Short mmCIF file of C-alpha atoms in Angstrom, two decimals:
data_model
loop_
_atom_site.label_atom_id
_atom_site.label_comp_id
_atom_site.label_asym_id
_atom_site.label_seq_id
_atom_site.Cartn_x
_atom_site.Cartn_y
_atom_site.Cartn_z
CA MET A 8 -22.31 21.46 -9.14
CA THR A 9 -18.95 19.71 -9.36
CA ALA A 10 -16.08 22.07 -8.58
CA LEU A 11 -13.93 22.86 -11.60
CA HIS A 12 -10.83 21.30 -10.05
CA ALA A 13 -12.77 18.05 -9.54
CA LEU A 14 -13.91 17.62 -13.16
CA SER A 15 -12.63 14.61 -15.08
CA THR A 16 -10.42 14.84 -18.14
CA HIS A 17 -13.36 13.97 -20.40
CA GLU A 18 -15.55 16.63 -18.79
CA LEU A 19 -12.84 19.27 -19.11
CA LEU A 20 -12.07 18.51 -22.75
CA THR A 21 -15.75 18.42 -23.68
CA ARG A 22 -16.40 21.80 -22.10
CA TYR A 23 -13.23 23.34 -23.51
CA GLU A 24 -14.27 22.23 -26.98
CA ALA A 25 -17.77 23.62 -26.52
CA GLY A 26 -16.36 26.93 -25.30
CA SER A 27 -18.33 26.74 -22.04
CA LEU A 28 -15.20 26.58 -19.91
CA SER A 29 -11.69 27.97 -20.17
CA PRO A 30 -8.42 26.38 -19.02
CA VAL A 31 -7.73 29.67 -17.25
CA GLU A 32 -10.91 29.35 -15.17
CA VAL A 33 -9.96 25.80 -14.25
CA ALA A 34 -6.39 26.77 -13.39
CA GLN A 35 -7.50 29.61 -11.12
CA ASP A 36 -10.04 27.40 -9.33
CA LEU A 37 -7.39 24.72 -8.88
CA ILE A 38 -4.82 27.21 -7.58
CA ASP A 39 -7.34 28.47 -5.01
CA HIS A 40 -8.14 24.89 -3.97
CA VAL A 41 -4.46 23.96 -3.64
CA GLN A 42 -3.67 27.06 -1.61
CA ARG A 43 -6.36 26.03 0.90
CA TRP A 44 -5.20 22.42 1.20
CA GLU A 45 -1.48 22.53 0.67
CA PRO A 46 -0.49 24.02 4.06
CA VAL A 47 -1.88 20.79 5.54
CA LEU A 48 -1.08 18.13 2.92
CA HIS A 49 2.36 19.19 1.62
CA ALA A 50 1.82 17.17 -1.55
CA LEU A 51 3.53 19.58 -3.95
CA TRP A 52 6.96 20.91 -4.73
CA ALA A 53 7.84 23.71 -7.19
CA PHE A 54 4.28 25.03 -7.23
CA GLU A 55 4.33 28.40 -9.04
CA PRO A 56 0.80 29.76 -9.60
CA GLU A 57 1.84 32.37 -12.16
CA GLN A 58 3.52 29.70 -14.29
CA VAL A 59 0.37 27.58 -14.06
CA LEU A 60 -1.75 30.48 -15.26
CA ALA A 61 0.66 31.21 -18.10
CA GLN A 62 0.34 27.61 -19.32
CA ALA A 63 -3.44 27.83 -19.02
CA ARG A 64 -3.55 31.03 -21.08
CA ALA A 65 -1.48 29.35 -23.80
CA ALA A 66 -3.88 26.38 -23.76
CA GLU A 67 -6.86 28.70 -24.01
CA ALA A 68 -5.32 30.34 -27.06
CA ARG A 69 -4.79 26.97 -28.74
CA TRP A 70 -8.43 26.00 -28.17
CA ARG A 71 -9.57 29.30 -29.68
CA ALA A 72 -7.26 28.81 -32.66
CA GLY A 73 -8.60 25.32 -33.28
CA ASN A 74 -5.31 23.49 -32.75
CA ALA A 75 -5.82 21.95 -29.30
CA ARG A 76 -3.89 18.78 -28.50
CA ALA A 77 -4.97 15.57 -26.72
CA LEU A 78 -4.81 16.97 -23.14
CA GLU A 79 -4.85 20.68 -23.92
CA GLY A 80 -5.43 22.64 -20.73
CA VAL A 81 -5.95 19.61 -18.47
CA PRO A 82 -4.07 20.02 -15.15
CA CYS A 83 -1.52 17.39 -14.14
CA THR A 84 1.23 16.81 -11.60
CA ILE A 85 4.46 14.86 -12.05
CA LYS A 86 6.41 13.06 -9.31
CA GLU A 87 9.60 14.95 -8.56
CA ASN A 88 11.93 12.08 -9.52
CA ILE A 89 10.70 12.43 -13.13
CA ALA A 90 12.88 15.17 -14.57
CA THR A 91 11.36 18.35 -15.95
CA ALA A 92 13.67 20.70 -17.81
CA GLY A 93 15.01 23.57 -15.70
CA LEU A 94 14.00 22.11 -12.32
CA PRO A 95 16.28 20.13 -9.98
CA VAL A 96 15.50 16.49 -9.16
CA PRO A 97 15.93 16.24 -5.37
CA LEU A 98 14.96 12.53 -5.17
CA GLY A 99 13.26 13.33 -1.89
CA THR A 100 16.49 13.76 0.06
CA ALA A 101 18.32 16.77 1.45
CA ALA A 102 21.56 15.01 0.46
CA THR A 103 21.00 15.78 -3.24
CA VAL A 104 22.99 18.61 -4.81
CA LEU A 105 20.34 20.62 -6.61
CA ALA A 106 21.02 21.36 -10.27
CA PRO A 107 18.49 22.09 -13.03
CA ALA A 108 17.58 19.06 -15.15
CA PRO A 109 18.74 19.56 -18.75
CA ALA A 110 15.66 17.94 -20.35
CA ASP A 111 12.24 16.50 -19.67
CA ALA A 112 12.15 12.78 -18.88
CA PRO A 113 9.82 10.83 -21.20
CA PRO A 114 6.61 11.04 -19.10
CA ALA A 115 7.02 14.79 -18.63
CA ALA A 116 7.82 15.29 -22.32
CA ARG A 117 4.72 13.35 -23.43
CA LEU A 118 2.38 15.29 -21.13
CA LYS A 119 3.77 18.64 -22.25
CA GLU A 120 3.52 17.62 -25.91
CA ALA A 121 -0.13 16.72 -25.30
CA GLY A 122 -0.85 20.18 -23.89
CA ALA A 123 -1.36 19.27 -20.22
CA VAL A 124 -0.88 22.12 -17.74
CA LEU A 125 1.80 21.20 -15.19
CA LEU A 126 0.52 22.28 -11.80
CA ALA A 127 3.63 21.23 -9.84
CA LYS A 128 5.90 18.34 -8.99
CA THR A 129 4.79 15.97 -6.21
CA THR A 130 6.77 15.01 -3.15
CA MET A 131 8.44 11.71 -2.28
CA PRO A 132 10.62 10.18 0.49
CA ASP A 133 14.41 9.86 0.33
CA TRP A 134 15.41 8.01 -2.88
CA GLY A 135 11.86 6.70 -3.10
CA MET A 136 12.76 3.92 -0.67
CA LEU A 137 9.82 4.34 1.74
CA SER A 138 6.08 3.71 1.51
CA SER A 139 5.62 7.01 3.27
CA GLY A 140 5.37 10.78 2.91
CA LEU A 141 8.37 11.21 5.23
CA SER A 142 11.33 13.00 3.61
CA SER A 143 14.49 14.82 4.63
CA PHE A 144 13.93 17.35 1.81
CA HIS A 145 10.17 17.87 1.58
CA ALA A 146 7.71 18.73 4.32
CA LEU A 147 5.81 15.73 5.66
CA ALA A 148 3.07 14.74 3.20
CA ARG A 149 -0.29 13.81 4.72
CA ASN A 150 -3.40 11.91 3.68
CA PRO A 151 -6.44 14.00 2.62
CA TRP A 152 -8.83 11.50 4.23
CA ASP A 153 -7.19 12.12 7.60
CA PRO A 154 -4.10 14.37 7.83
CA ALA A 155 -3.04 12.49 10.96
CA THR A 156 -2.38 9.49 8.71
CA ASN A 157 0.15 8.78 6.00
CA PRO A 158 -0.59 8.92 2.24
CA GLY A 159 1.88 6.09 1.63
CA GLY A 160 4.66 6.22 -0.91
CA SER A 161 6.91 6.53 -2.53
CA SER A 162 4.47 8.45 -4.78
CA ALA A 163 3.28 10.16 -1.62
CA GLY A 164 2.51 13.61 -2.94
CA ALA A 165 0.87 12.18 -6.05
CA GLY A 166 -1.49 10.05 -3.97
CA ALA A 167 -2.36 12.94 -1.67
CA ALA A 168 -2.84 15.32 -4.60
CA ALA A 169 -5.09 12.90 -6.46
CA GLY A 170 -7.11 12.17 -3.33
CA ALA A 171 -7.52 15.86 -2.51
CA GLY A 172 -8.69 16.78 -6.01
CA TYR A 173 -5.64 18.66 -7.26
CA GLY A 174 -6.90 18.17 -10.81
CA PRO A 175 -7.55 14.88 -12.65
CA LEU A 176 -4.10 13.66 -13.74
CA HIS A 177 -1.05 12.67 -11.70
CA VAL A 178 2.06 10.60 -12.55
CA GLY A 179 3.77 8.37 -10.02
CA THR A 180 6.53 5.77 -10.21
CA ASP A 181 6.51 2.23 -8.84
CA ILE A 182 9.30 -0.28 -8.17
CA GLY A 183 7.65 -2.31 -5.39
CA GLY A 184 4.22 -0.77 -4.89
CA SER A 185 4.89 2.97 -4.94
CA ILE A 186 1.90 3.80 -7.17
CA ARG A 187 -0.59 1.22 -5.90
CA LEU A 188 0.01 1.62 -2.16
CA PRO A 189 -0.62 5.39 -1.95
CA ALA A 190 -3.50 4.99 -4.42
CA ALA A 191 -5.13 2.49 -2.05
CA TRP A 192 -4.53 4.59 1.07
CA CYS A 193 -5.69 7.81 -0.63
CA GLY A 194 -8.78 6.28 -2.26
CA VAL A 195 -7.80 6.71 -5.92
CA VAL A 196 -6.90 4.67 -8.99
CA GLY A 197 -3.21 3.80 -9.47
CA LEU A 198 -1.97 1.82 -12.47
CA LYS A 199 1.44 0.15 -12.52
CA PRO A 200 1.82 -0.61 -16.23
CA SER A 201 3.79 -3.48 -17.71
CA LEU A 202 7.51 -2.84 -17.53
CA GLY A 203 8.48 -0.77 -20.56
CA ARG A 204 4.93 0.21 -21.55
CA VAL A 205 5.56 3.79 -20.42
CA PRO A 206 9.06 4.92 -21.42
CA ILE A 207 11.03 6.28 -18.49
CA HIS A 208 14.58 7.54 -17.98
CA PRO A 209 16.62 6.28 -16.35
CA PRO A 210 15.11 2.77 -16.67
CA TYR A 211 15.70 0.13 -14.02
CA ALA A 212 14.52 -3.41 -13.37
CA GLY A 213 10.97 -3.25 -12.03
CA ARG A 214 10.70 0.55 -12.31
CA VAL A 215 7.69 2.02 -14.08
CA ALA A 216 5.82 5.31 -14.33
CA GLY A 217 2.04 5.32 -14.40
CA PRO A 218 -1.17 7.24 -13.76
CA MET A 219 -2.73 8.10 -10.42
CA THR A 220 -6.23 9.42 -10.99
CA ARG A 221 -9.75 9.47 -9.57
CA THR A 222 -11.23 7.29 -12.31
CA VAL A 223 -10.17 4.46 -14.59
CA ASP A 224 -11.16 6.58 -17.59
CA ASP A 225 -8.67 9.27 -16.57
CA ALA A 226 -5.95 6.62 -16.17
CA ALA A 227 -6.70 5.24 -19.65
CA ARG A 228 -6.57 8.69 -21.24
CA MET A 229 -3.23 9.27 -19.56
CA MET A 230 -1.87 5.96 -20.82
CA ALA A 231 -2.70 6.90 -24.41
CA VAL A 232 -0.23 9.78 -23.99
CA LEU A 233 2.37 8.29 -21.63
CA SER A 234 2.83 5.13 -23.71
CA GLN A 235 4.08 6.99 -26.77
CA PRO A 236 7.63 5.86 -27.69
CA ASP A 237 10.90 7.37 -26.50
CA VAL A 238 14.27 5.93 -27.52
CA ARG A 239 15.91 6.99 -24.26
CA ASP A 240 14.33 4.03 -22.46
CA SER A 241 16.49 1.06 -23.38
CA MET A 242 14.03 -1.28 -21.63
CA SER A 243 10.87 -0.02 -23.32
CA LEU A 244 8.47 -2.25 -25.19
CA PRO A 245 7.96 -1.85 -28.93
CA PHE A 246 5.27 0.76 -29.38
CA GLN A 247 1.73 -0.51 -29.95
CA ALA A 248 -1.29 1.62 -30.85
CA LEU A 249 -3.51 0.04 -28.19
CA ASP A 250 -7.19 0.75 -27.65
CA TRP A 251 -6.83 2.45 -24.30
CA MET A 252 -10.48 3.51 -24.31
CA ALA A 253 -11.80 -0.05 -24.74
CA PRO A 254 -15.07 -0.58 -22.82
CA ALA A 255 -15.53 -2.50 -19.60
CA ARG A 256 -14.96 -6.24 -19.79
CA ASP A 257 -18.09 -8.41 -19.76
CA ALA A 258 -18.08 -10.30 -16.47
CA ARG A 259 -19.64 -13.40 -18.01
CA GLY A 260 -16.96 -16.02 -18.43
CA LEU A 261 -14.27 -13.84 -16.83
CA ARG A 262 -11.83 -16.08 -14.94
CA ILE A 263 -10.57 -14.51 -11.72
CA GLY A 264 -8.00 -15.82 -9.23
CA LEU A 265 -8.59 -14.65 -5.65
CA TRP A 266 -5.28 -14.24 -3.79
CA LEU A 267 -5.75 -13.46 -0.11
CA ASP A 268 -2.53 -14.83 1.44
CA ALA A 269 0.77 -13.58 0.04
CA GLY A 270 2.79 -16.23 1.88
CA TRP A 271 4.86 -13.71 3.84
CA GLY A 272 4.66 -10.18 5.22
CA LEU A 273 2.22 -8.53 7.58
CA PRO A 274 -1.10 -10.25 8.31
CA VAL A 275 -3.97 -8.70 6.39
CA GLU A 276 -6.45 -6.73 8.48
CA PRO A 277 -9.83 -8.52 8.72
CA GLU A 278 -11.69 -5.56 7.19
CA ILE A 279 -9.42 -5.62 4.14
CA LEU A 280 -9.91 -9.37 3.69
CA ALA A 281 -13.67 -8.88 3.98
CA ALA A 282 -13.63 -6.08 1.40
CA VAL A 283 -11.70 -8.13 -1.15
CA GLN A 284 -13.90 -11.17 -0.56
CA ALA A 285 -16.97 -8.98 -1.04
CA ALA A 286 -15.49 -7.72 -4.33
CA ALA A 287 -15.03 -11.33 -5.45
CA ARG A 288 -18.69 -12.05 -4.70
CA ARG A 289 -19.76 -9.06 -6.79
CA PHE A 290 -17.71 -10.29 -9.73
CA GLU A 291 -19.30 -13.74 -9.27
CA ALA A 292 -22.80 -12.30 -9.14
CA ALA A 293 -22.11 -10.52 -12.45
CA GLY A 294 -21.10 -13.80 -14.10
CA ALA A 295 -17.38 -14.21 -13.40
CA VAL A 296 -15.78 -17.44 -12.23
CA VAL A 297 -13.67 -16.87 -9.10
CA GLU A 298 -11.25 -19.44 -7.71
CA PRO A 299 -8.92 -19.19 -4.68
CA VAL A 300 -5.19 -18.91 -5.34
CA ALA A 301 -2.77 -20.43 -2.85
CA PRO A 302 0.21 -18.42 -1.55
CA PHE A 303 2.94 -18.35 -4.20
CA THR A 304 5.61 -16.01 -2.82
CA THR A 305 7.89 -16.59 0.14
CA ARG A 306 9.81 -14.88 2.90
CA THR A 307 13.03 -15.85 1.09
CA MET A 308 11.94 -13.84 -1.93
CA GLY A 309 11.03 -10.82 0.17
CA ASP A 310 14.21 -10.90 2.22
CA GLY A 311 16.27 -11.28 -0.94
CA MET A 312 14.79 -8.15 -2.48
CA ASP A 313 15.29 -6.32 0.81
CA ALA A 314 18.99 -7.24 0.85
CA PHE A 315 19.48 -6.28 -2.79
CA TRP A 316 17.82 -2.88 -2.37
CA ARG A 317 19.71 -2.21 0.86
CA MET A 318 23.00 -2.79 -0.98
CA ARG A 319 21.92 -0.59 -3.89
CA SER A 320 21.07 2.28 -1.53
CA TRP A 321 24.19 1.64 0.56
CA LEU A 322 26.36 2.10 -2.52
CA ASP A 323 24.58 5.38 -3.32
CA PHE A 324 25.04 6.46 0.30
CA GLN A 325 28.73 5.52 0.39
CA ALA A 326 29.38 7.66 -2.69
CA LEU A 327 28.31 10.78 -0.78
CA PRO A 328 30.74 12.93 1.21
CA PRO A 329 30.29 12.60 5.00
CA GLU A 330 28.49 15.91 5.41
CA ARG A 331 25.85 14.89 2.86
CA GLN A 332 25.50 11.42 4.33
CA GLN A 333 24.27 13.05 7.53
CA GLN A 334 21.47 14.76 5.59
CA VAL A 335 19.87 11.46 4.58
CA LEU A 336 16.79 10.53 6.61
CA PRO A 337 17.94 8.68 9.77
CA TYR A 338 15.53 5.81 9.12
CA ILE A 339 17.07 5.28 5.68
CA ARG A 340 20.58 5.38 7.16
CA THR A 341 19.59 2.66 9.63
CA TRP A 342 17.87 0.55 6.95
CA ILE A 343 20.81 0.59 4.54
CA ALA A 344 23.50 0.02 7.18
CA LYS A 345 23.10 -3.74 6.74
CA GLY A 346 24.38 -3.28 3.19
CA ALA A 347 27.90 -2.84 4.60
CA GLU A 348 27.69 -6.39 6.00
CA LEU A 349 26.53 -8.12 2.83
CA GLY A 350 28.91 -10.14 0.69
CA ALA A 351 28.82 -10.89 -3.03
CA ALA A 352 26.93 -14.14 -2.47
CA ASP A 353 24.26 -12.32 -0.43
CA VAL A 354 23.77 -9.71 -3.13
CA PHE A 355 23.66 -12.26 -5.93
CA HIS A 356 21.11 -14.34 -4.00
CA GLY A 357 19.04 -11.21 -3.41
CA TYR A 358 19.16 -10.27 -7.07
CA SER A 359 18.11 -13.80 -8.05
CA GLN A 360 14.86 -13.32 -6.15
CA MET A 361 13.70 -11.03 -8.94
CA GLY A 362 13.55 -14.12 -11.13
CA ALA A 363 11.95 -16.17 -8.38
CA PHE A 364 9.19 -13.58 -7.96
CA ARG A 365 8.69 -13.39 -11.73
CA ASP A 366 8.40 -17.14 -12.23
CA ALA A 367 6.01 -17.56 -9.32
CA ALA A 368 3.77 -14.63 -10.26
CA VAL A 369 3.51 -15.50 -13.95
CA ALA A 370 2.71 -19.15 -13.16
CA ALA A 371 0.09 -18.27 -10.55
CA THR A 372 -1.68 -15.86 -12.90
CA ALA A 373 -1.57 -18.12 -15.98
CA PRO A 374 -4.87 -20.01 -15.40
CA TYR A 375 -6.88 -16.77 -15.05
CA ASP A 376 -7.75 -13.63 -17.00
CA VAL A 377 -6.89 -11.55 -13.94
CA LEU A 378 -5.93 -12.05 -10.32
CA ILE A 379 -7.45 -9.92 -7.53
CA SER A 380 -5.97 -9.31 -4.10
CA PRO A 381 -5.51 -6.75 -1.35
CA VAL A 382 -3.14 -3.93 -2.21
CA ALA A 383 -1.85 -3.42 1.31
CA PRO A 384 -2.29 -5.45 4.50
CA VAL A 385 -3.15 -2.36 6.58
CA SER A 386 -5.60 0.46 5.93
CA ARG A 387 -3.79 3.33 7.66
CA PHE A 388 -0.76 4.30 9.76
CA PRO A 389 0.47 7.50 11.45
CA ALA A 390 1.62 10.35 9.21
CA GLU A 391 4.99 10.62 10.94
CA TRP A 392 5.96 6.98 10.40
CA ALA A 393 8.39 5.79 7.75
CA GLY A 394 6.11 2.88 6.86
CA PRO A 395 3.35 0.67 8.25
CA THR A 396 5.67 -0.90 10.85
CA ASN A 397 8.04 2.07 11.28
CA ASP A 398 10.78 -0.51 11.81
CA PRO A 399 13.76 -0.81 9.41
CA ALA A 400 13.99 -4.52 10.22
CA THR A 401 10.56 -5.11 8.66
CA ALA A 402 10.67 -2.40 6.01
CA MET A 403 9.34 -4.68 3.23
CA ASP A 404 6.64 -6.56 5.10
CA HIS A 405 3.79 -4.45 3.72
CA ILE A 406 4.64 -4.90 0.00
CA ALA A 407 4.09 -8.65 -0.28
CA PHE A 408 1.02 -8.18 -2.52
CA THR A 409 2.57 -5.55 -4.79
CA VAL A 410 6.28 -6.26 -5.34
CA PRO A 411 5.87 -9.60 -7.17
CA PHE A 412 4.28 -7.87 -10.14
CA ASN A 413 7.08 -5.34 -10.50
CA MET A 414 9.48 -8.23 -10.82
CA SER A 415 7.16 -10.18 -13.16
CA GLU A 416 6.59 -7.08 -15.36
CA GLN A 417 2.81 -7.58 -15.17
CA PRO A 418 0.30 -4.71 -15.20
CA ALA A 419 -1.46 -4.19 -11.86
CA ILE A 420 -3.96 -1.56 -10.80
CA SER A 421 -5.27 -0.41 -7.43
CA VAL A 422 -8.92 0.66 -7.51
CA PRO A 423 -11.04 1.94 -4.63
CA CYS A 424 -12.90 -0.96 -3.06
CA ALA A 425 -14.47 -0.02 0.30
CA MET A 426 -14.10 2.07 3.43
CA SER A 427 -12.85 0.77 6.77
CA SER A 428 -14.89 1.31 9.93
CA ALA A 429 -12.38 4.05 10.82
CA GLY A 430 -13.07 5.92 7.58
CA ALA A 431 -9.94 4.89 5.66
CA PRO A 432 -10.09 3.82 1.99
CA ILE A 433 -9.35 0.20 1.08
CA GLY A 434 -7.93 -0.69 -2.32
CA LEU A 435 -8.46 -3.72 -4.55
CA GLN A 436 -5.57 -4.89 -6.73
CA ILE A 437 -6.33 -6.27 -10.21
CA VAL A 438 -3.40 -7.99 -11.96
CA GLY A 439 -3.21 -9.08 -15.59
CA HIS A 440 -0.89 -11.06 -17.82
CA ARG A 441 2.37 -9.50 -18.97
CA HIS A 442 1.70 -6.68 -21.45
CA ASP A 443 -2.11 -6.90 -21.13
CA ASP A 444 -2.47 -3.38 -19.78
CA VAL A 445 -5.68 -2.77 -21.70
CA GLY A 446 -7.18 -5.96 -20.29
CA VAL A 447 -6.48 -4.79 -16.74
CA LEU A 448 -8.09 -1.43 -17.43
CA ARG A 449 -11.16 -3.15 -18.89
CA VAL A 450 -11.64 -5.25 -15.75
CA ALA A 451 -11.05 -2.13 -13.64
CA ARG A 452 -13.81 -0.38 -15.62
CA LEU A 453 -16.06 -3.35 -14.87
CA TRP A 454 -15.26 -3.05 -11.18
CA GLU A 455 -16.22 0.65 -11.24
CA GLN A 456 -19.64 -0.43 -12.53
CA LEU A 457 -20.02 -3.10 -9.84
CA CYS A 458 -18.75 -1.30 -6.74
CA ASP A 459 -20.27 1.35 -4.52
CA PRO A 460 -18.36 4.61 -5.07
CA LEU A 461 -16.37 5.96 -2.15
CA PRO A 462 -17.62 9.17 -0.55
CA PRO A 463 -15.41 12.23 -1.01
CA PRO A 464 -12.74 12.94 1.60
CA PRO A 465 -14.09 14.89 4.59
CA PRO A 466 -13.81 18.69 4.57
CA LEU A 467 -10.39 20.11 5.33
CA ARG A 468 -9.71 20.35 9.04
CA THR A 469 -7.11 22.96 9.98
#
């Protein structure tokens, strides 16, 4: 039998409605599971079992009274940079002065309104500026497939929690790959929606919140809730009542662009290339038309974004008093130091690369229904590292396949694709046209039908 904490959202809601399962039973099973795994993974922050049980009891009462809401009693986690009322927002760094957030940010508000049970917040690196579980505030997050390896980031805890079965629903954020990269490395689904599809606060160019789940169906059910409007996001899209539960796309006639060379960044591991090429062949065998896509992004674009983000973080760093500056992760301090050397022309040129990425990505995707590619160029790296190269000079070289679609505002999803010979998950990225989030989910549903499912992570090794 499937463990209660591993049931999908659909399975939980169906059994709650039938009265064959209680949210309290699920919450207690999940708490027990987390307490076994969390001393190793360190995926969670602000985990309070009694508060979880209190929420579950309230959900149980609503089911009995016949007034259950869309996600009543379904466990979820929320990345710690998404404010929840009454809890501080550390932003992953010991340099933050902790003060309770006055209100729920939009994703947290929508999940609470839908009746989801908040298990905990999930951990992240300093300011979310690493693809790693390394943080000066949180304990080192680890990957459930192999705790000696990194879950990725910046939605590090969310990826680890989803991969380890901490319930079905998790929310991450993504400004350059921070949902899709940990989703790929932790063997789960991670959707970066179109910019503005999920209201968030504060909004920022390229920044989105989105689901990290075990299945595409769970991600779609989450999107139906997260995409509800909120006026606090000044960059949000006009609300649309989209058919998030639309069925899998028919492969016949589907036009797919196969993008295997980003044009810059780390070389892609041969096993990852082989996995993505094998995925393309499966789409073709089902009736899709697959064509190769030439490299369309450049080192100049990547270096420009690197310079712009270094300056942004340098300005945040400079605003701190000296004693708090010393609490920032040393790797981050080294990475942002170049910001002090940049002039106005450098920063403007860096900022302009957002537009260069957008134009290139939109044009490259235009001839196709979707584009498929690797998510990351590597399949694993040590848990203690700040990123796949562990070198501040090459801090962006692993995001060449993900960052263009933050800048182009296109929806992009990471779905489990294969396993490496070393037992690490490999992700497949599926990218759609701007605002076609439902279309991306439909192709992702198709891929779930075509691919061999990944095995579960190995048993916990302590």
